[in-house]
Amino acid sequence: MDCQHILSSAQFSRSDLDRIVKRASDMEEILLAGGTKICDGKILGALFYEPSTRTRLSFETAMHRLGGRVISETDVTFSSQTKGEVMEDTIRIVGGYADVIAIRTKVKGEAKLAAHYSPVPVLNGGDGAGEHPTQALLDLYTIAKHHKIGEEKLKVSFVGDLKYGRTVHSLVKVLRHYEGVEICFVAPEVIQIPDEYLTESDKIFHELHDEVVTQSDVIYDTRMQKERFDDMEQFQEVKNAFIFDAEIVERMKANASILHPLPRVNEIRQEVDTLPQAKYFEQAQNGVPVRMALIAEVLGL
Ligand code: NCD
């Protein structure tokens, strides 16, 4: 990796990805055996200035399972930032208390800014509509568990809010390292994938075309990111654009996977949860070994 921080998926080389996937798999075994103490004496600072369940709790669980401890700030209204402290100062201070910081902010680019001022490694847990690189790694890990990524052809279709969905932005960059991956983007025009993430070989759809449903190996579904729309009328127009129900999923390949970073709102009906293609709860579970691997990695352990 070209820096001690994890800020964007663009920083990973193929060998980084291979190493992290392997390490996460080792961590999964360690978890089964009851955890480890390699982070004994170390502290994770979790600064989450946007709602989070999975990302924060899996970072915290990961640190606990590594034998370390956690300090956290989860609501900016309780932070000195409401007294006028600038984020740069908060980071300098928390970097003096903790050995590694996981941060989630509302503003694209702010994790990078935090890293600039931090004396310890910063892990970007989502910066506005920017990126979510640790999520992309757990997504990759989940795909690699179920599919021969890089060895066989793999059709991956991203569905939903591709404009504001930061997990999509980060995962797309990761998938570019693997041969044989064909990418489709399925979204209404107003929330289609931004040009910066697009390549010429990608396919664009505005509807859940039959080809997407029946030929995808992985469908990566996402929530409409209501909080990031400037125009609520636009949100109302797209909020029910795609809804996966059992009838649609039964038309998918039997060995296909449906992933979703969660939380879901209405885009996947609960009746899908028990179908073999539904992998999103397992995906969320994979956040723990993957984040254990990442914490160990940035701490040089
Ligand atoms: C995602 C996020 O925060 O970007 N959730 C997550 O981290 N698992 C997706 C979302 O909020 O829709």
PDB file of C-alpha atoms and ligand atoms in Angstrom:
ATOM      1  CA  MET A   1       0.000   0.000   0.000  1.00  0.00           C
ATOM      2  CA  ASP A   2       1.306   3.447  -0.816  1.00  0.00           C
ATOM      3  CA  CYS A   3       0.453   4.936   2.596  1.00  0.00           C
ATOM      4  CA  GLN A   4      -0.236   3.911   6.168  1.00  0.00           C
ATOM      5  CA  HIS A   5      -3.816   5.214   5.947  1.00  0.00           C
ATOM      6  CA  ILE A   6      -6.752   3.578   4.150  1.00  0.00           C
ATOM      7  CA  LEU A   7      -8.519   6.418   2.364  1.00  0.00           C
ATOM      8  CA  SER A   8      -9.488   5.294  -1.120  1.00  0.00           C
ATOM      9  CA  SER A   9      -9.673   1.986  -2.959  1.00  0.00           C
ATOM     10  CA  ALA A  10      -7.449   3.540  -5.587  1.00  0.00           C
ATOM     11  CA  GLN A  11      -4.486   3.016  -3.275  1.00  0.00           C
ATOM     12  CA  PHE A  12      -4.641  -0.801  -3.430  1.00  0.00           C
ATOM     13  CA  SER A  13      -2.521  -2.814  -5.817  1.00  0.00           C
ATOM     14  CA  ARG A  14      -3.523  -6.320  -6.819  1.00  0.00           C
ATOM     15  CA  SER A  15      -0.960  -7.759  -4.431  1.00  0.00           C
ATOM     16  CA  ASP A  16      -2.403  -5.637  -1.582  1.00  0.00           C
ATOM     17  CA  LEU A  17      -5.840  -7.057  -2.348  1.00  0.00           C
ATOM     18  CA  ASP A  18      -4.554 -10.639  -2.426  1.00  0.00           C
ATOM     19  CA  ARG A  19      -2.706 -10.145   0.846  1.00  0.00           C
ATOM     20  CA  ILE A  20      -5.697  -8.566   2.622  1.00  0.00           C
ATOM     21  CA  VAL A  21      -8.112 -11.276   1.435  1.00  0.00           C
ATOM     22  CA  LYS A  22      -5.694 -13.952   2.664  1.00  0.00           C
ATOM     23  CA  ARG A  23      -5.202 -12.184   5.992  1.00  0.00           C
ATOM     24  CA  ALA A  24      -8.955 -11.748   6.471  1.00  0.00           C
ATOM     25  CA  SER A  25      -9.383 -15.460   5.903  1.00  0.00           C
ATOM     26  CA  ASP A  26      -6.723 -16.160   8.564  1.00  0.00           C
ATOM     27  CA  MET A  27      -8.565 -13.778  10.895  1.00  0.00           C
ATOM     28  CA  GLU A  28     -11.770 -15.721  10.334  1.00  0.00           C
ATOM     29  CA  GLU A  29     -10.002 -18.857  11.627  1.00  0.00           C
ATOM     30  CA  ILE A  30      -8.613 -16.874  14.564  1.00  0.00           C
ATOM     31  CA  LEU A  31     -12.144 -15.674  15.347  1.00  0.00           C
ATOM     32  CA  LEU A  32     -13.408 -19.252  15.381  1.00  0.00           C
ATOM     33  CA  ALA A  33     -10.642 -20.102  17.812  1.00  0.00           C
ATOM     34  CA  GLY A  34     -11.713 -17.254  20.128  1.00  0.00           C
ATOM     35  CA  GLY A  35      -9.696 -14.230  18.919  1.00  0.00           C
ATOM     36  CA  THR A  36      -6.135 -13.067  19.541  1.00  0.00           C
ATOM     37  CA  LYS A  37      -4.208 -10.609  21.701  1.00  0.00           C
ATOM     38  CA  ILE A  38      -1.957  -9.064  19.033  1.00  0.00           C
ATOM     39  CA  CYS A  39      -3.442  -5.621  19.707  1.00  0.00           C
ATOM     40  CA  ASP A  40      -3.055  -5.870  23.471  1.00  0.00           C
ATOM     41  CA  GLY A  41      -2.377  -2.331  24.726  1.00  0.00           C
ATOM     42  CA  LYS A  42      -3.542  -0.677  21.489  1.00  0.00           C
ATOM     43  CA  ILE A  43      -6.522   1.683  21.185  1.00  0.00           C
ATOM     44  CA  LEU A  44      -8.850   2.325  18.253  1.00  0.00           C
ATOM     45  CA  GLY A  45     -10.474   5.778  18.142  1.00  0.00           C
ATOM     46  CA  ALA A  46     -13.836   5.567  16.345  1.00  0.00           C
ATOM     47  CA  LEU A  47     -15.107   8.961  15.167  1.00  0.00           C
ATOM     48  CA  PHE A  48     -18.457   8.545  13.448  1.00  0.00           C
ATOM     49  CA  TYR A  49     -20.131  11.798  12.419  1.00  0.00           C
ATOM     50  CA  GLU A  50     -22.817  10.131  10.287  1.00  0.00           C
ATOM     51  CA  PRO A  51     -25.191   7.300  11.245  1.00  0.00           C
ATOM     52  CA  SER A  52     -23.593   3.858  11.277  1.00  0.00           C
ATOM     53  CA  THR A  53     -24.380   0.448  12.677  1.00  0.00           C
ATOM     54  CA  ARG A  54     -22.284  -2.117  10.831  1.00  0.00           C
ATOM     55  CA  THR A  55     -19.178  -0.118  10.055  1.00  0.00           C
ATOM     56  CA  ARG A  56     -18.632   1.285  13.533  1.00  0.00           C
ATOM     57  CA  LEU A  57     -19.642  -1.833  15.434  1.00  0.00           C
ATOM     58  CA  SER A  58     -17.613  -4.150  13.223  1.00  0.00           C
ATOM     59  CA  PHE A  59     -14.550  -1.898  13.591  1.00  0.00           C
ATOM     60  CA  GLU A  60     -15.058  -1.933  17.352  1.00  0.00           C
ATOM     61  CA  THR A  61     -15.660  -5.700  17.421  1.00  0.00           C
ATOM     62  CA  ALA A  62     -12.569  -6.218  15.273  1.00  0.00           C
ATOM     63  CA  MET A  63     -10.410  -4.259  17.734  1.00  0.00           C
ATOM     64  CA  HIS A  64     -11.859  -6.129  20.716  1.00  0.00           C
ATOM     65  CA  ARG A  65     -11.266  -9.488  18.997  1.00  0.00           C
ATOM     66  CA  LEU A  66      -7.662  -8.434  18.378  1.00  0.00           C
ATOM     67  CA  GLY A  67      -7.248  -7.853  22.108  1.00  0.00           C
ATOM     68  CA  GLY A  68      -7.274  -4.034  21.857  1.00  0.00           C
ATOM     69  CA  ARG A  69      -9.585  -1.363  23.254  1.00  0.00           C
ATOM     70  CA  VAL A  70     -11.843   1.287  21.771  1.00  0.00           C
ATOM     71  CA  ILE A  71     -12.716   4.924  22.432  1.00  0.00           C
ATOM     72  CA  SER A  72     -15.493   6.425  20.370  1.00  0.00           C
ATOM     73  CA  GLU A  73     -17.389   9.546  19.500  1.00  0.00           C
ATOM     74  CA  THR A  74     -20.594   8.917  17.628  1.00  0.00           C
ATOM     75  CA  ASP A  75     -22.521  12.133  17.588  1.00  0.00           C
ATOM     76  CA  VAL A  76     -21.073  15.417  16.452  1.00  0.00           C
ATOM     77  CA  THR A  77     -23.470  17.270  18.778  1.00  0.00           C
ATOM     78  CA  PHE A  78     -21.478  15.865  21.726  1.00  0.00           C
ATOM     79  CA  SER A  79     -18.167  16.722  20.114  1.00  0.00           C
ATOM     80  CA  SER A  80     -16.105  19.851  20.762  1.00  0.00           C
ATOM     81  CA  GLN A  81     -16.681  20.527  17.066  1.00  0.00           C
ATOM     82  CA  THR A  82     -20.034  22.030  18.103  1.00  0.00           C
ATOM     83  CA  LYS A  83     -18.048  24.493  20.250  1.00  0.00           C
ATOM     84  CA  GLY A  84     -16.223  25.544  17.113  1.00  0.00           C
ATOM     85  CA  GLU A  85     -13.288  23.162  17.192  1.00  0.00           C
ATOM     86  CA  VAL A  86     -12.112  22.361  13.689  1.00  0.00           C
ATOM     87  CA  MET A  87     -11.879  18.725  12.660  1.00  0.00           C
ATOM     88  CA  GLU A  88      -8.107  19.076  12.226  1.00  0.00           C
ATOM     89  CA  ASP A  89      -7.741  19.775  15.961  1.00  0.00           C
ATOM     90  CA  THR A  90     -10.039  16.898  16.966  1.00  0.00           C
ATOM     91  CA  ILE A  91      -7.918  14.546  14.884  1.00  0.00           C
ATOM     92  CA  ARG A  92      -4.647  15.781  16.367  1.00  0.00           C
ATOM     93  CA  ILE A  93      -6.050  15.230  19.860  1.00  0.00           C
ATOM     94  CA  VAL A  94      -7.605  11.813  19.273  1.00  0.00           C
ATOM     95  CA  GLY A  95      -4.425  10.797  17.444  1.00  0.00           C
ATOM     96  CA  GLY A  96      -2.642  11.512  20.709  1.00  0.00           C
ATOM     97  CA  TYR A  97      -4.953   9.139  22.589  1.00  0.00           C
ATOM     98  CA  ALA A  98      -5.413   6.307  20.112  1.00  0.00           C
ATOM     99  CA  ASP A  99      -3.088   4.188  17.939  1.00  0.00           C
ATOM    100  CA  VAL A 100      -5.430   4.104  14.946  1.00  0.00           C
ATOM    101  CA  ILE A 101      -8.534   6.111  13.977  1.00  0.00           C
ATOM    102  CA  ALA A 102     -11.620   4.985  12.047  1.00  0.00           C
ATOM    103  CA  ILE A 103     -13.590   7.985  10.817  1.00  0.00           C
ATOM    104  CA  ARG A 104     -16.898   8.598   9.033  1.00  0.00           C
ATOM    105  CA  THR A 105     -17.780  12.093   7.887  1.00  0.00           C
ATOM    106  CA  LYS A 106     -20.531  13.785   5.903  1.00  0.00           C
ATOM    107  CA  VAL A 107     -18.121  15.514   3.557  1.00  0.00           C
ATOM    108  CA  LYS A 108     -16.364  13.939   0.589  1.00  0.00           C
ATOM    109  CA  GLY A 109     -12.600  14.255   0.988  1.00  0.00           C
ATOM    110  CA  GLU A 110     -12.671  14.826   4.745  1.00  0.00           C
ATOM    111  CA  ALA A 111     -11.059  11.484   5.635  1.00  0.00           C
ATOM    112  CA  LYS A 112      -8.104  12.503   3.497  1.00  0.00           C
ATOM    113  CA  LEU A 113      -7.957  15.825   5.322  1.00  0.00           C
ATOM    114  CA  ALA A 114      -8.069  13.983   8.667  1.00  0.00           C
ATOM    115  CA  ALA A 115      -5.177  11.775   7.564  1.00  0.00           C
ATOM    116  CA  HIS A 116      -3.148  14.862   6.763  1.00  0.00           C
ATOM    117  CA  TYR A 117      -3.328  16.007  10.398  1.00  0.00           C
ATOM    118  CA  SER A 118      -3.327  12.633  12.121  1.00  0.00           C
ATOM    119  CA  PRO A 119      -0.222  11.305  13.843  1.00  0.00           C
ATOM    120  CA  VAL A 120      -1.671   7.753  13.573  1.00  0.00           C
ATOM    121  CA  PRO A 121      -3.206   5.716  10.713  1.00  0.00           C
ATOM    122  CA  VAL A 122      -6.678   6.814   9.565  1.00  0.00           C
ATOM    123  CA  LEU A 123      -9.226   4.348   8.180  1.00  0.00           C
ATOM    124  CA  ASN A 124     -11.935   5.938   6.058  1.00  0.00           C
ATOM    125  CA  GLY A 125     -15.278   4.521   7.178  1.00  0.00           C
ATOM    126  CA  GLY A 126     -17.150   6.578   4.550  1.00  0.00           C
ATOM    127  CA  ASP A 127     -16.689  10.217   3.513  1.00  0.00           C
ATOM    128  CA  GLY A 128     -20.010  11.618   2.292  1.00  0.00           C
ATOM    129  CA  ALA A 129     -20.711  10.528  -1.276  1.00  0.00           C
ATOM    130  CA  GLY A 130     -16.997   9.835  -1.771  1.00  0.00           C
ATOM    131  CA  GLU A 131     -15.594   6.441  -0.837  1.00  0.00           C
ATOM    132  CA  HIS A 132     -15.876   3.572   1.600  1.00  0.00           C
ATOM    133  CA  PRO A 133     -12.746   1.506   0.982  1.00  0.00           C
ATOM    134  CA  THR A 134     -12.991  -0.873   3.942  1.00  0.00           C
ATOM    135  CA  GLN A 135     -16.506  -1.820   2.814  1.00  0.00           C
ATOM    136  CA  ALA A 136     -15.127  -2.539  -0.674  1.00  0.00           C
ATOM    137  CA  LEU A 137     -12.636  -4.967   0.845  1.00  0.00           C
ATOM    138  CA  LEU A 138     -15.299  -6.858   2.738  1.00  0.00           C
ATOM    139  CA  ASP A 139     -17.396  -6.892  -0.429  1.00  0.00           C
ATOM    140  CA  LEU A 140     -14.430  -8.308  -2.342  1.00  0.00           C
ATOM    141  CA  TYR A 141     -13.822 -10.856   0.405  1.00  0.00           C
ATOM    142  CA  THR A 142     -17.449 -11.996   0.191  1.00  0.00           C
ATOM    143  CA  ILE A 143     -17.302 -12.234  -3.608  1.00  0.00           C
ATOM    144  CA  ALA A 144     -14.019 -14.182  -3.434  1.00  0.00           C
ATOM    145  CA  LYS A 145     -15.591 -16.666  -1.031  1.00  0.00           C
ATOM    146  CA  HIS A 146     -18.385 -17.538  -3.442  1.00  0.00           C
ATOM    147  CA  HIS A 147     -16.924 -16.946  -6.902  1.00  0.00           C
ATOM    148  CA  LYS A 148     -13.641 -17.580  -8.690  1.00  0.00           C
ATOM    149  CA  ILE A 149     -12.949 -13.894  -9.226  1.00  0.00           C
ATOM    150  CA  GLY A 150     -10.008 -13.301 -11.547  1.00  0.00           C
ATOM    151  CA  GLU A 151     -10.076 -16.912 -12.777  1.00  0.00           C
ATOM    152  CA  GLU A 152     -13.471 -17.131 -14.436  1.00  0.00           C
ATOM    153  CA  LYS A 153     -15.755 -14.652 -16.163  1.00  0.00           C
ATOM    154  CA  LEU A 154     -17.818 -12.771 -13.630  1.00  0.00           C
ATOM    155  CA  LYS A 155     -20.668 -10.440 -14.448  1.00  0.00           C
ATOM    156  CA  VAL A 156     -21.178  -7.924 -11.648  1.00  0.00           C
ATOM    157  CA  SER A 157     -24.201  -5.620 -11.823  1.00  0.00           C
ATOM    158  CA  PHE A 158     -24.489  -2.588  -9.595  1.00  0.00           C
ATOM    159  CA  VAL A 159     -28.098  -1.562  -8.987  1.00  0.00           C
ATOM    160  CA  GLY A 160     -29.637   1.447  -7.230  1.00  0.00           C
ATOM    161  CA  ASP A 161     -28.093   4.749  -6.236  1.00  0.00           C
ATOM    162  CA  LEU A 162     -24.806   4.705  -8.099  1.00  0.00           C
ATOM    163  CA  LYS A 163     -24.259   8.440  -7.945  1.00  0.00           C
ATOM    164  CA  TYR A 164     -24.242   8.903  -4.186  1.00  0.00           C
ATOM    165  CA  GLY A 165     -23.489   5.310  -3.164  1.00  0.00           C
ATOM    166  CA  ARG A 166     -19.908   5.481  -1.912  1.00  0.00           C
ATOM    167  CA  THR A 167     -19.630   1.710  -1.468  1.00  0.00           C
ATOM    168  CA  VAL A 168     -20.169   1.339  -5.218  1.00  0.00           C
ATOM    169  CA  HIS A 169     -17.447   3.883  -5.991  1.00  0.00           C
ATOM    170  CA  SER A 170     -14.925   2.002  -3.882  1.00  0.00           C
ATOM    171  CA  LEU A 171     -15.840  -1.509  -5.020  1.00  0.00           C
ATOM    172  CA  VAL A 172     -15.709  -0.604  -8.723  1.00  0.00           C
ATOM    173  CA  LYS A 173     -12.077   0.479  -8.344  1.00  0.00           C
ATOM    174  CA  VAL A 174     -11.201  -2.781  -6.612  1.00  0.00           C
ATOM    175  CA  LEU A 175     -12.881  -4.950  -9.260  1.00  0.00           C
ATOM    176  CA  ARG A 176     -10.811  -3.325 -12.039  1.00  0.00           C
ATOM    177  CA  HIS A 177      -7.839  -5.381 -10.820  1.00  0.00           C
ATOM    178  CA  TYR A 178      -9.496  -8.684 -11.762  1.00  0.00           C
ATOM    179  CA  GLU A 179      -9.480 -10.158 -15.232  1.00  0.00           C
ATOM    180  CA  GLY A 180     -12.770 -11.387 -16.633  1.00  0.00           C
ATOM    181  CA  VAL A 181     -14.970  -9.078 -14.557  1.00  0.00           C
ATOM    182  CA  GLU A 182     -17.697  -7.479 -16.651  1.00  0.00           C
ATOM    183  CA  ILE A 183     -19.488  -4.566 -15.004  1.00  0.00           C
ATOM    184  CA  CYS A 184     -23.055  -3.333 -15.554  1.00  0.00           C
ATOM    185  CA  PHE A 185     -24.493  -0.209 -13.958  1.00  0.00           C
ATOM    186  CA  VAL A 186     -28.267  -0.196 -13.494  1.00  0.00           C
ATOM    187  CA  ALA A 187     -29.803   3.086 -12.334  1.00  0.00           C
ATOM    188  CA  PRO A 188     -32.166   5.864 -13.405  1.00  0.00           C
ATOM    189  CA  GLU A 189     -30.271   8.528 -15.344  1.00  0.00           C
ATOM    190  CA  VAL A 190     -30.227  11.060 -12.472  1.00  0.00           C
ATOM    191  CA  ILE A 191     -28.363   8.687 -10.163  1.00  0.00           C
ATOM    192  CA  GLN A 192     -26.221   6.859 -12.709  1.00  0.00           C
ATOM    193  CA  ILE A 193     -22.572   6.139 -12.037  1.00  0.00           C
ATOM    194  CA  PRO A 194     -20.405   9.276 -12.310  1.00  0.00           C
ATOM    195  CA  ASP A 195     -18.088   9.323 -15.343  1.00  0.00           C
ATOM    196  CA  GLU A 196     -14.962   9.113 -13.208  1.00  0.00           C
ATOM    197  CA  TYR A 197     -15.831   5.481 -12.290  1.00  0.00           C
ATOM    198  CA  LEU A 198     -16.853   4.379 -15.768  1.00  0.00           C
ATOM    199  CA  THR A 199     -14.801   2.619 -18.461  1.00  0.00           C
ATOM    200  CA  GLU A 200     -15.667   1.938 -22.098  1.00  0.00           C
ATOM    201  CA  SER A 201     -16.354  -1.763 -21.632  1.00  0.00           C
ATOM    202  CA  ASP A 202     -18.979  -1.221 -18.900  1.00  0.00           C
ATOM    203  CA  LYS A 203     -22.666  -1.561 -19.733  1.00  0.00           C
ATOM    204  CA  ILE A 204     -25.249   0.976 -18.656  1.00  0.00           C
ATOM    205  CA  PHE A 205     -28.931   0.183 -18.075  1.00  0.00           C
ATOM    206  CA  HIS A 206     -31.744   2.336 -16.806  1.00  0.00           C
ATOM    207  CA  GLU A 207     -34.027  -0.558 -15.983  1.00  0.00           C
ATOM    208  CA  LEU A 208     -33.661  -3.972 -14.413  1.00  0.00           C
ATOM    209  CA  HIS A 209     -33.273  -5.593 -17.811  1.00  0.00           C
ATOM    210  CA  ASP A 210     -33.780  -9.343 -18.201  1.00  0.00           C
ATOM    211  CA  GLU A 211     -30.107  -9.703 -19.140  1.00  0.00           C
ATOM    212  CA  VAL A 212     -29.097  -8.224 -15.771  1.00  0.00           C
ATOM    213  CA  VAL A 213     -31.390 -10.507 -13.786  1.00  0.00           C
ATOM    214  CA  THR A 214     -30.671 -13.771 -15.569  1.00  0.00           C
ATOM    215  CA  GLN A 215     -26.986 -13.389 -16.459  1.00  0.00           C
ATOM    216  CA  SER A 216     -25.376 -11.627 -13.486  1.00  0.00           C
ATOM    217  CA  ASP A 217     -23.152 -13.635 -11.171  1.00  0.00           C
ATOM    218  CA  VAL A 218     -23.213 -10.869  -8.581  1.00  0.00           C
ATOM    219  CA  ILE A 219     -25.892  -8.247  -8.107  1.00  0.00           C
ATOM    220  CA  TYR A 220     -24.684  -5.458  -5.833  1.00  0.00           C
ATOM    221  CA  ASP A 221     -27.820  -3.653  -4.763  1.00  0.00           C
ATOM    222  CA  THR A 222     -27.818  -0.328  -2.900  1.00  0.00           C
ATOM    223  CA  ARG A 223     -30.156   1.957  -0.988  1.00  0.00           C
ATOM    224  CA  MET A 224     -31.263   5.269  -2.459  1.00  0.00           C
ATOM    225  CA  GLN A 225     -29.130   7.682  -0.404  1.00  0.00           C
ATOM    226  CA  LYS A 226     -32.015   9.969   0.593  1.00  0.00           C
ATOM    227  CA  GLU A 227     -29.828  12.177   2.798  1.00  0.00           C
ATOM    228  CA  ARG A 228     -27.600  13.114  -0.149  1.00  0.00           C
ATOM    229  CA  PHE A 229     -30.297  14.306  -2.574  1.00  0.00           C
ATOM    230  CA  ASP A 230     -30.564  18.092  -2.974  1.00  0.00           C
ATOM    231  CA  ASP A 231     -33.937  17.730  -4.654  1.00  0.00           C
ATOM    232  CA  MET A 232     -36.502  15.673  -2.670  1.00  0.00           C
ATOM    233  CA  GLU A 233     -38.818  15.486  -5.674  1.00  0.00           C
ATOM    234  CA  GLN A 234     -36.060  13.698  -7.519  1.00  0.00           C
ATOM    235  CA  PHE A 235     -35.695  11.270  -4.626  1.00  0.00           C
ATOM    236  CA  GLN A 236     -39.453  10.566  -4.670  1.00  0.00           C
ATOM    237  CA  GLU A 237     -39.236   9.782  -8.380  1.00  0.00           C
ATOM    238  CA  VAL A 238     -36.482   7.181  -8.000  1.00  0.00           C
ATOM    239  CA  LYS A 239     -37.068   5.722  -4.537  1.00  0.00           C
ATOM    240  CA  ASN A 240     -39.041   2.726  -5.792  1.00  0.00           C
ATOM    241  CA  ALA A 241     -37.102   2.267  -9.032  1.00  0.00           C
ATOM    242  CA  PHE A 242     -35.954  -1.300  -8.333  1.00  0.00           C
ATOM    243  CA  ILE A 243     -37.416  -3.694  -5.821  1.00  0.00           C
ATOM    244  CA  PHE A 244     -36.069  -7.237  -5.616  1.00  0.00           C
ATOM    245  CA  ASP A 245     -38.736  -9.752  -4.702  1.00  0.00           C
ATOM    246  CA  ALA A 246     -38.729 -13.560  -4.732  1.00  0.00           C
ATOM    247  CA  GLU A 247     -40.133 -13.666  -8.263  1.00  0.00           C
ATOM    248  CA  ILE A 248     -37.172 -11.678  -9.640  1.00  0.00           C
ATOM    249  CA  VAL A 249     -34.564 -13.525  -7.608  1.00  0.00           C
ATOM    250  CA  GLU A 250     -35.881 -16.911  -8.709  1.00  0.00           C
ATOM    251  CA  ARG A 251     -35.006 -15.905 -12.287  1.00  0.00           C
ATOM    252  CA  MET A 252     -31.376 -15.355 -11.305  1.00  0.00           C
ATOM    253  CA  LYS A 253     -28.656 -17.983 -11.711  1.00  0.00           C
ATOM    254  CA  ALA A 254     -28.859 -20.510  -8.880  1.00  0.00           C
ATOM    255  CA  ASN A 255     -25.271 -19.802  -7.825  1.00  0.00           C
ATOM    256  CA  ALA A 256     -25.489 -16.014  -8.190  1.00  0.00           C
ATOM    257  CA  SER A 257     -25.031 -13.738  -5.179  1.00  0.00           C
ATOM    258  CA  ILE A 258     -27.011 -10.700  -4.121  1.00  0.00           C
ATOM    259  CA  LEU A 259     -24.876  -8.345  -2.075  1.00  0.00           C
ATOM    260  CA  HIS A 260     -25.966  -5.139  -0.363  1.00  0.00           C
ATOM    261  CA  PRO A 261     -23.883  -2.993   2.020  1.00  0.00           C
ATOM    262  CA  LEU A 262     -27.036  -2.504   4.130  1.00  0.00           C
ATOM    263  CA  PRO A 263     -29.062  -0.879   5.539  1.00  0.00           C
ATOM    264  CA  ARG A 264     -31.808  -1.777   3.102  1.00  0.00           C
ATOM    265  CA  VAL A 265     -35.003   0.202   3.022  1.00  0.00           C
ATOM    266  CA  ASN A 266     -37.468  -1.248   0.539  1.00  0.00           C
ATOM    267  CA  GLU A 267     -35.200  -2.373  -2.299  1.00  0.00           C
ATOM    268  CA  ILE A 268     -35.006  -6.023  -1.213  1.00  0.00           C
ATOM    269  CA  ARG A 269     -38.153  -7.645   0.126  1.00  0.00           C
ATOM    270  CA  GLN A 270     -37.683  -9.763   3.230  1.00  0.00           C
ATOM    271  CA  GLU A 271     -38.972 -12.826   1.356  1.00  0.00           C
ATOM    272  CA  VAL A 272     -35.624 -12.812  -0.515  1.00  0.00           C
ATOM    273  CA  ASP A 273     -33.609 -13.276   2.687  1.00  0.00           C
ATOM    274  CA  THR A 274     -34.049 -17.041   2.786  1.00  0.00           C
ATOM    275  CA  LEU A 275     -33.227 -17.604  -0.884  1.00  0.00           C
ATOM    276  CA  PRO A 276     -29.767 -19.058  -1.638  1.00  0.00           C
ATOM    277  CA  GLN A 277     -28.670 -15.984  -3.609  1.00  0.00           C
ATOM    278  CA  ALA A 278     -29.071 -13.668  -0.583  1.00  0.00           C
ATOM    279  CA  LYS A 279     -25.571 -13.128   0.821  1.00  0.00           C
ATOM    280  CA  TYR A 280     -25.951  -9.699   2.435  1.00  0.00           C
ATOM    281  CA  PHE A 281     -26.099 -10.802   6.064  1.00  0.00           C
ATOM    282  CA  GLU A 282     -23.030 -12.979   5.633  1.00  0.00           C
ATOM    283  CA  GLN A 283     -21.382  -9.995   3.876  1.00  0.00           C
ATOM    284  CA  ALA A 284     -22.020  -7.797   6.938  1.00  0.00           C
ATOM    285  CA  GLN A 285     -20.552 -10.511   9.164  1.00  0.00           C
ATOM    286  CA  ASN A 286     -17.390 -10.516   7.044  1.00  0.00           C
ATOM    287  CA  GLY A 287     -16.793  -6.928   8.169  1.00  0.00           C
ATOM    288  CA  VAL A 288     -15.209  -8.238  11.360  1.00  0.00           C
ATOM    289  CA  PRO A 289     -12.381 -10.435   9.979  1.00  0.00           C
ATOM    290  CA  VAL A 290     -11.690  -7.958   7.162  1.00  0.00           C
ATOM    291  CA  ARG A 291     -11.408  -5.026   9.573  1.00  0.00           C
ATOM    292  CA  MET A 292      -9.263  -7.145  11.922  1.00  0.00           C
ATOM    293  CA  ALA A 293      -6.915  -7.696   8.972  1.00  0.00           C
ATOM    294  CA  LEU A 294      -6.886  -3.974   8.133  1.00  0.00           C
ATOM    295  CA  ILE A 295      -6.227  -2.801  11.685  1.00  0.00           C
ATOM    296  CA  ALA A 296      -3.354  -5.290  12.000  1.00  0.00           C
ATOM    297  CA  GLU A 297      -2.013  -4.214   8.625  1.00  0.00           C
ATOM    298  CA  VAL A 298      -1.918  -0.452   9.319  1.00  0.00           C
ATOM    299  CA  LEU A 299      -0.431  -1.044  12.776  1.00  0.00           C
ATOM    300  CA  GLY A 300       2.348  -3.064  11.138  1.00  0.00           C
ATOM    301  CA  LEU A 301       1.450  -6.194  13.138  1.00  0.00           C
TER     302      LEU A 301
HETATM  303  C1  NCD B   1     -23.285   2.084   3.550  1.00  0.00           C
HETATM  304  C2  NCD B   1     -22.694   3.461   3.803  1.00  0.00           C
HETATM  305  O1  NCD B   1     -22.709   3.953   4.931  1.00  0.00           O
HETATM  306  O2  NCD B   1     -22.211   4.008   2.824  1.00  0.00           O
HETATM  307  N1  NCD B   1     -23.503   1.331   4.695  1.00  0.00           N
HETATM  308  C3  NCD B   1     -22.469   0.655   5.286  1.00  0.00           C
HETATM  309  O3  NCD B   1     -21.428   1.207   5.606  1.00  0.00           O
HETATM  310  N2  NCD B   1     -22.610  -0.667   5.444  1.00  0.00           N
HETATM  311  C4  NCD B   1     -24.435   2.114   2.635  1.00  0.00           C
HETATM  312  C5  NCD B   1     -25.627   2.951   2.950  1.00  0.00           C
HETATM  313  O4  NCD B   1     -25.680   3.703   3.928  1.00  0.00           O
HETATM  314  O5  NCD B   1     -26.581   2.851   2.183  1.00  0.00           O
END
